mmCIF file with all atom_site columns, C-alpha atoms and ligand atoms in Angstrom:
data_model
loop_
_atom_site.group_PDB
_atom_site.id
_atom_site.type_symbol
_atom_site.label_atom_id
_atom_site.label_alt_id
_atom_site.label_comp_id
_atom_site.label_asym_id
_atom_site.label_entity_id
_atom_site.label_seq_id
_atom_site.pdbx_PDB_ins_code
_atom_site.Cartn_x
_atom_site.Cartn_y
_atom_site.Cartn_z
_atom_site.occupancy
_atom_site.B_iso_or_equiv
_atom_site.pdbx_formal_charge
_atom_site.auth_seq_id
_atom_site.auth_comp_id
_atom_site.auth_asym_id
_atom_site.auth_atom_id
_atom_site.pdbx_PDB_model_num
ATOM   1   C  CA  . MET P 1 1   ? 0.000   0.000  0.000   1.00 0.00 ? 127 MET P CA  1
ATOM   2   C  CA  . LEU P 1 2   ? 2.738   2.381  0.996   1.00 0.00 ? 128 LEU P CA  1
ATOM   3   C  CA  . PHE P 1 3   ? 4.696   1.425  -2.116  1.00 0.00 ? 129 PHE P CA  1
ATOM   4   C  CA  . ILE P 1 4   ? 1.816   2.448  -4.424  1.00 0.00 ? 130 ILE P CA  1
ATOM   5   C  CA  . LYS P 1 5   ? 1.315   5.755  -2.639  1.00 0.00 ? 131 LYS P CA  1
ATOM   6   C  CA  . GLN P 1 6   ? 4.956   6.744  -2.952  1.00 0.00 ? 132 GLN P CA  1
ATOM   7   C  CA  . ASN P 1 7   ? 5.196   5.952  -6.639  1.00 0.00 ? 133 ASN P CA  1
ATOM   8   C  CA  . ILE P 1 8   ? 2.024   7.624  -7.710  1.00 0.00 ? 134 ILE P CA  1
ATOM   9   C  CA  . TYR P 1 9   ? 3.178   11.162 -6.808  1.00 0.00 ? 135 TYR P CA  1
ATOM   10  C  CA  . PRO P 1 10  ? 5.407   11.709 -9.866  1.00 0.00 ? 136 PRO P CA  1
ATOM   11  C  CA  . ILE P 1 11  ? 2.562   10.469 -12.069 1.00 0.00 ? 137 ILE P CA  1
ATOM   12  C  CA  . ILE P 1 12  ? 0.079   12.864 -10.496 1.00 0.00 ? 138 ILE P CA  1
ATOM   13  C  CA  . PHE P 1 13  ? 2.624   15.647 -10.774 1.00 0.00 ? 139 PHE P CA  1
ATOM   14  C  CA  . ALA P 1 14  ? 3.265   14.899 -14.455 1.00 0.00 ? 140 ALA P CA  1
ATOM   15  C  CA  . PHE P 1 15  ? -0.474  14.692 -15.100 1.00 0.00 ? 141 PHE P CA  1
ATOM   16  C  CA  . LEU P 1 16  ? -1.001  18.114 -13.487 1.00 0.00 ? 142 LEU P CA  1
ATOM   17  C  CA  . ILE P 1 17  ? 1.800   19.674 -15.514 1.00 0.00 ? 143 ILE P CA  1
ATOM   18  C  CA  . VAL P 1 18  ? 0.432   18.252 -18.767 1.00 0.00 ? 144 VAL P CA  1
ATOM   19  C  CA  . SER P 1 19  ? -3.095  19.441 -17.848 1.00 0.00 ? 145 SER P CA  1
ATOM   20  C  CA  . TYR P 1 20  ? -1.766  22.880 -17.046 1.00 0.00 ? 146 TYR P CA  1
ATOM   21  C  CA  . LEU P 1 21  ? 0.070   23.089 -20.370 1.00 0.00 ? 147 LEU P CA  1
ATOM   22  C  CA  . LEU P 1 22  ? -2.983  21.911 -22.341 1.00 0.00 ? 148 LEU P CA  1
ATOM   23  C  CA  . PHE P 1 23  ? -5.149  24.400 -20.456 1.00 0.00 ? 149 PHE P CA  1
ATOM   24  C  CA  . SER P 1 24  ? -2.720  27.268 -21.149 1.00 0.00 ? 150 SER P CA  1
ATOM   25  C  CA  . VAL P 1 25  ? -2.441  26.457 -24.850 1.00 0.00 ? 151 VAL P CA  1
ATOM   26  C  CA  . THR P 1 26  ? -6.231  26.145 -25.194 1.00 0.00 ? 152 THR P CA  1
ATOM   27  C  CA  . ILE P 1 27  ? -6.847  29.475 -23.431 1.00 0.00 ? 153 ILE P CA  1
ATOM   28  C  CA  . TYR P 1 28  ? -4.116  31.105 -25.505 1.00 0.00 ? 154 TYR P CA  1
ATOM   29  C  CA  . LEU P 1 29  ? -5.631  29.891 -28.772 1.00 0.00 ? 155 LEU P CA  1
ATOM   30  C  CA  . TYR P 1 30  ? -9.352  30.162 -28.078 1.00 0.00 ? 156 TYR P CA  1
ATOM   31  C  CA  . GLY P 1 31  ? -9.672  32.041 -24.786 1.00 0.00 ? 157 GLY P CA  1
ATOM   32  C  CA  . SER P 1 32  ? -10.751 35.449 -26.040 1.00 0.00 ? 158 SER P CA  1
ATOM   33  C  CA  . GLY P 1 33  ? -14.105 33.978 -27.095 1.00 0.00 ? 159 GLY P CA  1
ATOM   34  C  CA  . ASN P 1 34  ? -15.884 34.545 -30.372 1.00 0.00 ? 160 ASN P CA  1
ATOM   35  C  CA  . TYR P 1 35  ? -18.043 37.480 -29.355 1.00 0.00 ? 161 TYR P CA  1
ATOM   36  C  CA  . GLN P 1 36  ? -17.132 39.404 -32.503 1.00 0.00 ? 162 GLN P CA  1
ATOM   37  C  CA  . MET P 1 37  ? -17.949 36.436 -34.712 1.00 0.00 ? 163 MET P CA  1
ATOM   38  C  CA  . LYS P 1 38  ? -21.393 36.033 -33.177 1.00 0.00 ? 164 LYS P CA  1
ATOM   39  C  CA  . THR P 1 39  ? -22.184 39.687 -33.818 1.00 0.00 ? 165 THR P CA  1
ATOM   40  C  CA  . ASN P 1 40  ? -23.393 40.291 -37.332 1.00 0.00 ? 166 ASN P CA  1
ATOM   41  C  CA  . GLU P 1 41  ? -21.774 42.860 -39.637 1.00 0.00 ? 167 GLU P CA  1
ATOM   42  C  CA  . LYS P 1 42  ? -24.822 45.092 -39.629 1.00 0.00 ? 168 LYS P CA  1
ATOM   43  C  CA  . ALA P 1 43  ? -24.891 45.276 -35.832 1.00 0.00 ? 169 ALA P CA  1
ATOM   44  C  CA  . LEU P 1 44  ? -21.172 46.086 -35.764 1.00 0.00 ? 170 LEU P CA  1
ATOM   45  C  CA  . ALA P 1 45  ? -21.733 48.932 -38.229 1.00 0.00 ? 171 ALA P CA  1
ATOM   46  C  CA  . GLY P 1 46  ? -24.582 50.119 -35.997 1.00 0.00 ? 172 GLY P CA  1
ATOM   47  C  CA  . GLN P 1 47  ? -22.294 50.052 -32.990 1.00 0.00 ? 173 GLN P CA  1
ATOM   48  C  CA  . GLN P 1 48  ? -19.868 52.315 -34.874 1.00 0.00 ? 174 GLN P CA  1
ATOM   49  C  CA  . ILE P 1 49  ? -22.650 54.821 -35.510 1.00 0.00 ? 175 ILE P CA  1
ATOM   50  C  CA  . TRP P 1 50  ? -23.755 54.554 -31.873 1.00 0.00 ? 176 TRP P CA  1
ATOM   51  C  CA  . GLN P 1 51  ? -20.220 55.491 -30.805 1.00 0.00 ? 177 GLN P CA  1
ATOM   52  C  CA  . GLN P 1 52  ? -19.566 58.156 -33.456 1.00 0.00 ? 178 GLN P CA  1
ATOM   53  C  CA  . LYS P 1 53  ? -22.828 59.983 -32.787 1.00 0.00 ? 179 LYS P CA  1
ATOM   54  C  CA  . ASN P 1 54  ? -22.391 59.530 -29.059 1.00 0.00 ? 180 ASN P CA  1
ATOM   55  C  CA  . CYS P 1 55  ? -25.922 58.266 -28.467 1.00 0.00 ? 181 CYS P CA  1
ATOM   56  C  CA  . GLN P 1 56  ? -24.712 57.132 -25.039 1.00 0.00 ? 182 GLN P CA  1
ATOM   57  C  CA  . ALA P 1 57  ? -24.494 60.776 -23.948 1.00 0.00 ? 183 ALA P CA  1
ATOM   58  C  CA  . CYS P 1 58  ? -28.286 60.811 -23.631 1.00 0.00 ? 184 CYS P CA  1
ATOM   59  C  CA  . HIS P 1 59  ? -29.224 57.107 -23.628 1.00 0.00 ? 185 HIS P CA  1
ATOM   60  C  CA  . GLN P 1 60  ? -28.291 54.228 -21.366 1.00 0.00 ? 186 GLN P CA  1
ATOM   61  C  CA  . ILE P 1 61  ? -27.564 50.593 -22.142 1.00 0.00 ? 187 ILE P CA  1
ATOM   62  C  CA  . TYR P 1 62  ? -27.995 48.447 -19.044 1.00 0.00 ? 188 TYR P CA  1
ATOM   63  C  CA  . GLY P 1 63  ? -28.610 51.611 -17.059 1.00 0.00 ? 189 GLY P CA  1
ATOM   64  C  CA  . LEU P 1 64  ? -25.235 53.134 -17.968 1.00 0.00 ? 190 LEU P CA  1
ATOM   65  C  CA  . GLY P 1 65  ? -25.072 56.340 -19.966 1.00 0.00 ? 191 GLY P CA  1
ATOM   66  C  CA  . GLY P 1 66  ? -26.763 59.719 -20.019 1.00 0.00 ? 192 GLY P CA  1
ATOM   67  C  CA  . TYR P 1 67  ? -30.220 60.221 -18.548 1.00 0.00 ? 193 TYR P CA  1
ATOM   68  C  CA  . MET P 1 68  ? -31.805 62.695 -20.927 1.00 0.00 ? 194 MET P CA  1
ATOM   69  C  CA  . GLY P 1 69  ? -33.324 59.956 -23.105 1.00 0.00 ? 195 GLY P CA  1
ATOM   70  C  CA  . PRO P 1 70  ? -34.653 56.508 -22.163 1.00 0.00 ? 196 PRO P CA  1
ATOM   71  C  CA  . ASP P 1 71  ? -32.623 53.334 -21.607 1.00 0.00 ? 197 ASP P CA  1
ATOM   72  C  CA  . LEU P 1 72  ? -32.463 51.581 -24.993 1.00 0.00 ? 198 LEU P CA  1
ATOM   73  C  CA  . THR P 1 73  ? -31.322 48.103 -23.889 1.00 0.00 ? 199 THR P CA  1
ATOM   74  C  CA  . ASN P 1 74  ? -34.699 46.545 -24.659 1.00 0.00 ? 200 ASN P CA  1
ATOM   75  C  CA  . ALA P 1 75  ? -36.145 49.316 -26.811 1.00 0.00 ? 201 ALA P CA  1
ATOM   76  C  CA  . THR P 1 76  ? -36.550 47.063 -29.873 1.00 0.00 ? 202 THR P CA  1
ATOM   77  C  CA  . SER P 1 77  ? -38.869 44.688 -28.012 1.00 0.00 ? 203 SER P CA  1
ATOM   78  C  CA  . GLU P 1 78  ? -40.801 47.267 -26.003 1.00 0.00 ? 204 GLU P CA  1
ATOM   79  C  CA  . LYS P 1 79  ? -44.556 46.899 -26.368 1.00 0.00 ? 205 LYS P CA  1
ATOM   80  C  CA  . GLY P 1 80  ? -46.283 49.581 -28.425 1.00 0.00 ? 206 GLY P CA  1
ATOM   81  C  CA  . LYS P 1 81  ? -42.987 50.882 -29.831 1.00 0.00 ? 207 LYS P CA  1
ATOM   82  C  CA  . GLY P 1 82  ? -40.692 48.537 -31.760 1.00 0.00 ? 208 GLY P CA  1
ATOM   83  C  CA  . GLU P 1 83  ? -38.737 49.005 -34.955 1.00 0.00 ? 209 GLU P CA  1
ATOM   84  C  CA  . GLU P 1 84  ? -41.028 51.233 -37.014 1.00 0.00 ? 210 GLU P CA  1
ATOM   85  C  CA  . TYR P 1 85  ? -41.415 53.659 -34.132 1.00 0.00 ? 211 TYR P CA  1
ATOM   86  C  CA  . MET P 1 86  ? -37.650 53.782 -33.643 1.00 0.00 ? 212 MET P CA  1
ATOM   87  C  CA  . LYS P 1 87  ? -37.073 54.372 -37.346 1.00 0.00 ? 213 LYS P CA  1
ATOM   88  C  CA  . MET P 1 88  ? -39.474 57.270 -37.188 1.00 0.00 ? 214 MET P CA  1
ATOM   89  C  CA  . VAL P 1 89  ? -37.759 58.816 -34.145 1.00 0.00 ? 215 VAL P CA  1
ATOM   90  C  CA  . LEU P 1 90  ? -34.352 58.442 -35.816 1.00 0.00 ? 216 LEU P CA  1
ATOM   91  C  CA  . GLN P 1 91  ? -35.557 59.912 -39.129 1.00 0.00 ? 217 GLN P CA  1
ATOM   92  C  CA  . THR P 1 92  ? -37.322 62.941 -37.756 1.00 0.00 ? 218 THR P CA  1
ATOM   93  C  CA  . GLY P 1 93  ? -35.920 63.483 -34.273 1.00 0.00 ? 219 GLY P CA  1
ATOM   94  C  CA  . THR P 1 94  ? -38.273 64.845 -31.623 1.00 0.00 ? 220 THR P CA  1
ATOM   95  C  CA  . LEU P 1 95  ? -38.359 68.054 -29.635 1.00 0.00 ? 221 LEU P CA  1
ATOM   96  C  CA  . ARG P 1 96  ? -35.709 66.673 -27.301 1.00 0.00 ? 222 ARG P CA  1
ATOM   97  C  CA  . MET P 1 97  ? -33.983 64.062 -29.447 1.00 0.00 ? 223 MET P CA  1
ATOM   98  C  CA  . PRO P 1 98  ? -31.780 65.560 -32.185 1.00 0.00 ? 224 PRO P CA  1
ATOM   99  C  CA  . ARG P 1 99  ? -32.139 64.543 -35.820 1.00 0.00 ? 225 ARG P CA  1
ATOM   100 C  CA  . PHE P 1 100 ? -28.871 62.990 -36.989 1.00 0.00 ? 226 PHE P CA  1
ATOM   101 C  CA  . ASN P 1 101 ? -29.539 62.917 -40.756 1.00 0.00 ? 227 ASN P CA  1
ATOM   102 C  CA  . LEU P 1 102 ? -28.751 59.208 -40.906 1.00 0.00 ? 228 LEU P CA  1
ATOM   103 C  CA  . SER P 1 103 ? -29.425 57.344 -44.152 1.00 0.00 ? 229 SER P CA  1
ATOM   104 C  CA  . ASN P 1 104 ? -32.048 54.564 -44.127 1.00 0.00 ? 230 ASN P CA  1
ATOM   105 C  CA  . GLU P 1 105 ? -29.224 52.048 -44.262 1.00 0.00 ? 231 GLU P CA  1
ATOM   106 C  CA  . GLN P 1 106 ? -27.518 53.606 -41.231 1.00 0.00 ? 232 GLN P CA  1
ATOM   107 C  CA  . ILE P 1 107 ? -30.809 53.616 -39.336 1.00 0.00 ? 233 ILE P CA  1
ATOM   108 C  CA  . ASP P 1 108 ? -31.218 49.902 -40.091 1.00 0.00 ? 234 ASP P CA  1
ATOM   109 C  CA  . GLU P 1 109 ? -27.702 49.327 -38.787 1.00 0.00 ? 235 GLU P CA  1
ATOM   110 C  CA  . VAL P 1 110 ? -28.344 51.203 -35.532 1.00 0.00 ? 236 VAL P CA  1
ATOM   111 C  CA  . ILE P 1 111 ? -31.521 49.174 -35.049 1.00 0.00 ? 237 ILE P CA  1
ATOM   112 C  CA  . ALA P 1 112 ? -29.611 45.940 -35.760 1.00 0.00 ? 238 ALA P CA  1
ATOM   113 C  CA  . PHE P 1 113 ? -27.165 46.971 -33.052 1.00 0.00 ? 239 PHE P CA  1
ATOM   114 C  CA  . LEU P 1 114 ? -29.962 47.712 -30.588 1.00 0.00 ? 240 LEU P CA  1
ATOM   115 C  CA  . LYS P 1 115 ? -31.583 44.361 -31.429 1.00 0.00 ? 241 LYS P CA  1
ATOM   116 C  CA  . HIS P 1 116 ? -28.305 42.647 -30.658 1.00 0.00 ? 242 HIS P CA  1
ATOM   117 C  CA  . VAL P 1 117 ? -28.160 44.499 -27.337 1.00 0.00 ? 243 VAL P CA  1
ATOM   118 C  CA  . ASN P 1 118 ? -31.773 43.498 -26.652 1.00 0.00 ? 244 ASN P CA  1
ATOM   119 C  CA  . ASN P 1 119 ? -30.905 39.834 -27.198 1.00 0.00 ? 245 ASN P CA  1
ATOM   120 C  CA  . SER P 1 120 ? -28.039 40.089 -24.729 1.00 0.00 ? 246 SER P CA  1
ATOM   121 C  CA  . GLY P 1 121 ? -30.306 40.545 -21.724 1.00 0.00 ? 247 GLY P CA  1
ATOM   122 C  CA  . ASN P 1 122 ? -32.910 42.527 -19.939 1.00 0.00 ? 248 ASN P CA  1
ATOM   123 C  CA  . SER P 1 123 ? -32.618 45.851 -18.164 1.00 0.00 ? 249 SER P CA  1
ATOM   124 C  CA  . ILE P 1 124 ? -36.138 47.172 -17.923 1.00 0.00 ? 250 ILE P CA  1
ATOM   125 C  CA  . VAL P 1 125 ? -37.308 47.304 -14.346 1.00 0.00 ? 251 VAL P CA  1
ATOM   126 C  CA  . SER P 1 126 ? -40.990 46.666 -13.767 1.00 0.00 ? 252 SER P CA  1
ATOM   127 C  CA  . PRO P 1 127 ? -42.687 48.601 -10.961 1.00 0.00 ? 253 PRO P CA  1
ATOM   128 C  CA  . GLU P 1 128 ? -43.259 45.403 -8.883  1.00 0.00 ? 254 GLU P CA  1
ATOM   129 C  CA  . GLN P 1 129 ? -39.508 44.879 -8.656  1.00 0.00 ? 255 GLN P CA  1
ATOM   130 C  CA  . ILE P 1 130 ? -38.841 48.211 -6.986  1.00 0.00 ? 256 ILE P CA  1
ATOM   131 C  CA  . ASP P 1 131 ? -39.118 48.050 -3.194  1.00 0.00 ? 257 ASP P CA  1
ATOM   132 C  CA  . ILE P 1 132 ? -40.371 50.865 -0.967  1.00 0.00 ? 258 ILE P CA  1
ATOM   133 C  CA  . PHE P 1 133 ? -36.840 52.278 -0.694  1.00 0.00 ? 259 PHE P CA  1
ATOM   134 C  CA  . GLY P 1 134 ? -36.510 52.539 -4.480  1.00 0.00 ? 260 GLY P CA  1
ATOM   135 C  CA  . ASN P 1 135 ? -34.033 49.638 -4.748  1.00 0.00 ? 261 ASN P CA  1
ATOM   136 C  CA  . TYR P 1 136 ? -34.252 46.812 -7.261  1.00 0.00 ? 262 TYR P CA  1
ATOM   137 C  CA  . THR P 1 137 ? -32.258 43.841 -8.523  1.00 0.00 ? 263 THR P CA  1
ATOM   138 C  CA  . LEU P 1 138 ? -31.931 43.205 -12.250 1.00 0.00 ? 264 LEU P CA  1
ATOM   139 C  CA  . ALA P 1 139 ? -31.444 39.463 -11.656 1.00 0.00 ? 265 ALA P CA  1
ATOM   140 C  CA  . GLU P 1 140 ? -35.072 39.146 -10.566 1.00 0.00 ? 266 GLU P CA  1
ATOM   141 C  CA  . ASN P 1 141 ? -36.302 40.812 -13.722 1.00 0.00 ? 267 ASN P CA  1
ATOM   142 C  CA  . LYS P 1 142 ? -39.581 39.357 -14.991 1.00 0.00 ? 268 LYS P CA  1
ATOM   143 C  CA  . HIS P 1 143 ? -40.103 41.668 -17.964 1.00 0.00 ? 269 HIS P CA  1
ATOM   144 C  CA  . GLU P 1 144 ? -40.152 39.799 -21.271 1.00 0.00 ? 270 GLU P CA  1
HETATM 145 C  C1  . HEC Q 2 .   ? -29.284 65.129 -26.939 1.00 0.00 ? 304 HEC Q C1  1
HETATM 146 C  C2  . HEC Q 2 .   ? -29.648 63.867 -26.358 1.00 0.00 ? 304 HEC Q C2  1
HETATM 147 C  C3  . HEC Q 2 .   ? -29.868 62.674 -27.283 1.00 0.00 ? 304 HEC Q C3  1
HETATM 148 C  C4  . HEC Q 2 .   ? -28.967 62.093 -28.138 1.00 0.00 ? 304 HEC Q C4  1
HETATM 149 C  C5  . HEC Q 2 .   ? -27.529 62.507 -28.411 1.00 0.00 ? 304 HEC Q C5  1
HETATM 150 C  C6  . HEC Q 2 .   ? -29.640 60.965 -28.708 1.00 0.00 ? 304 HEC Q C6  1
HETATM 151 N  N1  . HEC Q 2 .   ? -30.917 60.870 -28.227 1.00 0.00 ? 304 HEC Q N1  1
HETATM 152 FE FE1 . HEC Q 2 .   ? -32.283 59.428 -28.697 1.00 0.00 ? 304 HEC Q FE1 1
HETATM 153 N  N2  . HEC Q 2 .   ? -33.663 60.332 -27.516 1.00 0.00 ? 304 HEC Q N2  1
HETATM 154 C  C7  . HEC Q 2 .   ? -33.427 61.445 -26.720 1.00 0.00 ? 304 HEC Q C7  1
HETATM 155 C  C8  . HEC Q 2 .   ? -34.636 61.781 -25.999 1.00 0.00 ? 304 HEC Q C8  1
HETATM 156 C  C9  . HEC Q 2 .   ? -34.785 62.914 -25.000 1.00 0.00 ? 304 HEC Q C9  1
HETATM 157 C  C10 . HEC Q 2 .   ? -35.614 60.821 -26.379 1.00 0.00 ? 304 HEC Q C10 1
HETATM 158 C  C11 . HEC Q 2 .   ? -37.060 60.743 -25.944 1.00 0.00 ? 304 HEC Q C11 1
HETATM 159 C  C12 . HEC Q 2 .   ? -37.861 61.330 -27.086 1.00 0.00 ? 304 HEC Q C12 1
HETATM 160 C  C13 . HEC Q 2 .   ? -38.924 62.251 -26.663 1.00 0.00 ? 304 HEC Q C13 1
HETATM 161 O  O1  . HEC Q 2 .   ? -39.635 61.918 -25.701 1.00 0.00 ? 304 HEC Q O1  1
HETATM 162 O  O2  . HEC Q 2 .   ? -39.044 63.314 -27.272 1.00 0.00 ? 304 HEC Q O2  1
HETATM 163 C  C14 . HEC Q 2 .   ? -34.965 59.932 -27.337 1.00 0.00 ? 304 HEC Q C14 1
HETATM 164 C  C15 . HEC Q 2 .   ? -35.580 58.851 -27.957 1.00 0.00 ? 304 HEC Q C15 1
HETATM 165 C  C16 . HEC Q 2 .   ? -34.948 57.912 -28.722 1.00 0.00 ? 304 HEC Q C16 1
HETATM 166 C  C17 . HEC Q 2 .   ? -35.539 56.701 -29.223 1.00 0.00 ? 304 HEC Q C17 1
HETATM 167 C  C18 . HEC Q 2 .   ? -36.968 56.264 -28.974 1.00 0.00 ? 304 HEC Q C18 1
HETATM 168 C  C19 . HEC Q 2 .   ? -36.951 55.448 -27.705 1.00 0.00 ? 304 HEC Q C19 1
HETATM 169 C  C20 . HEC Q 2 .   ? -38.255 55.328 -26.989 1.00 0.00 ? 304 HEC Q C20 1
HETATM 170 O  O3  . HEC Q 2 .   ? -38.366 54.376 -26.206 1.00 0.00 ? 304 HEC Q O3  1
HETATM 171 O  O4  . HEC Q 2 .   ? -39.115 56.201 -27.137 1.00 0.00 ? 304 HEC Q O4  1
HETATM 172 C  C21 . HEC Q 2 .   ? -34.571 56.033 -29.900 1.00 0.00 ? 304 HEC Q C21 1
HETATM 173 C  C22 . HEC Q 2 .   ? -34.693 54.680 -30.599 1.00 0.00 ? 304 HEC Q C22 1
HETATM 174 C  C23 . HEC Q 2 .   ? -33.378 56.830 -29.845 1.00 0.00 ? 304 HEC Q C23 1
HETATM 175 N  N3  . HEC Q 2 .   ? -33.632 57.968 -29.120 1.00 0.00 ? 304 HEC Q N3  1
HETATM 176 C  C24 . HEC Q 2 .   ? -32.180 56.469 -30.430 1.00 0.00 ? 304 HEC Q C24 1
HETATM 177 C  C25 . HEC Q 2 .   ? -31.049 57.276 -30.438 1.00 0.00 ? 304 HEC Q C25 1
HETATM 178 C  C26 . HEC Q 2 .   ? -29.845 56.959 -31.172 1.00 0.00 ? 304 HEC Q C26 1
HETATM 179 C  C27 . HEC Q 2 .   ? -29.624 55.711 -31.995 1.00 0.00 ? 304 HEC Q C27 1
HETATM 180 C  C28 . HEC Q 2 .   ? -28.996 57.994 -30.966 1.00 0.00 ? 304 HEC Q C28 1
HETATM 181 C  C29 . HEC Q 2 .   ? -27.632 58.192 -31.592 1.00 0.00 ? 304 HEC Q C29 1
HETATM 182 C  C30 . HEC Q 2 .   ? -27.585 58.204 -33.047 1.00 0.00 ? 304 HEC Q C30 1
HETATM 183 C  C31 . HEC Q 2 .   ? -29.648 58.950 -30.087 1.00 0.00 ? 304 HEC Q C31 1
HETATM 184 N  N4  . HEC Q 2 .   ? -30.885 58.467 -29.791 1.00 0.00 ? 304 HEC Q N4  1
HETATM 185 C  C32 . HEC Q 2 .   ? -29.052 60.092 -29.611 1.00 0.00 ? 304 HEC Q C32 1
HETATM 186 C  C33 . HEC Q 2 .   ? -32.239 62.152 -26.623 1.00 0.00 ? 304 HEC Q C33 1
HETATM 187 C  C34 . HEC Q 2 .   ? -31.100 61.896 -27.351 1.00 0.00 ? 304 HEC Q C34 1
#
């Protein structure tokens, strides 16, 4: 019994070293994930416009950003609004939202980006989730 125990240590050690090397090589080759690949070209172009026009100055994604306009994380799936409404807002602007003179193609790209964001999760807080102190947890979100 003692004999087996003593001789198994180098094997375990070698096994751990090999595992560590395989792990390191795998992480090195594939570790950064394929987030970019999953995102479609149109959504990436939309993200560029989102950044260039600084939409984030007035709008939030996941609650982060400016507070002049609404959070747009789930804007594409919001009831009573949706794509056509967003196209209209982007084409004409409103009293408070500037008109950016985007082409129809650019508008489609921005909407593709916002759809991608919408698919990534949920950030709209329903009134039932907010407690009497005004706190809420996004993890318990029941909005669809
Ligand atoms: C100067 C601040 C400002 C900037 C910059 C801005 N917005 Fe807005 N946006 C608003 C405001 C305010 C509203 C609400 C419209 C209203 O009630 O008049 C709005 C509304 C919207 C809506 C409709 C959302 C809804 O739920 O009603 C969309 C979509 C939108 N903006 C997209 C964008 C995009 C895309 C950009 C960047 C190209 C952008 N906004 C830049 C202020 C801004």
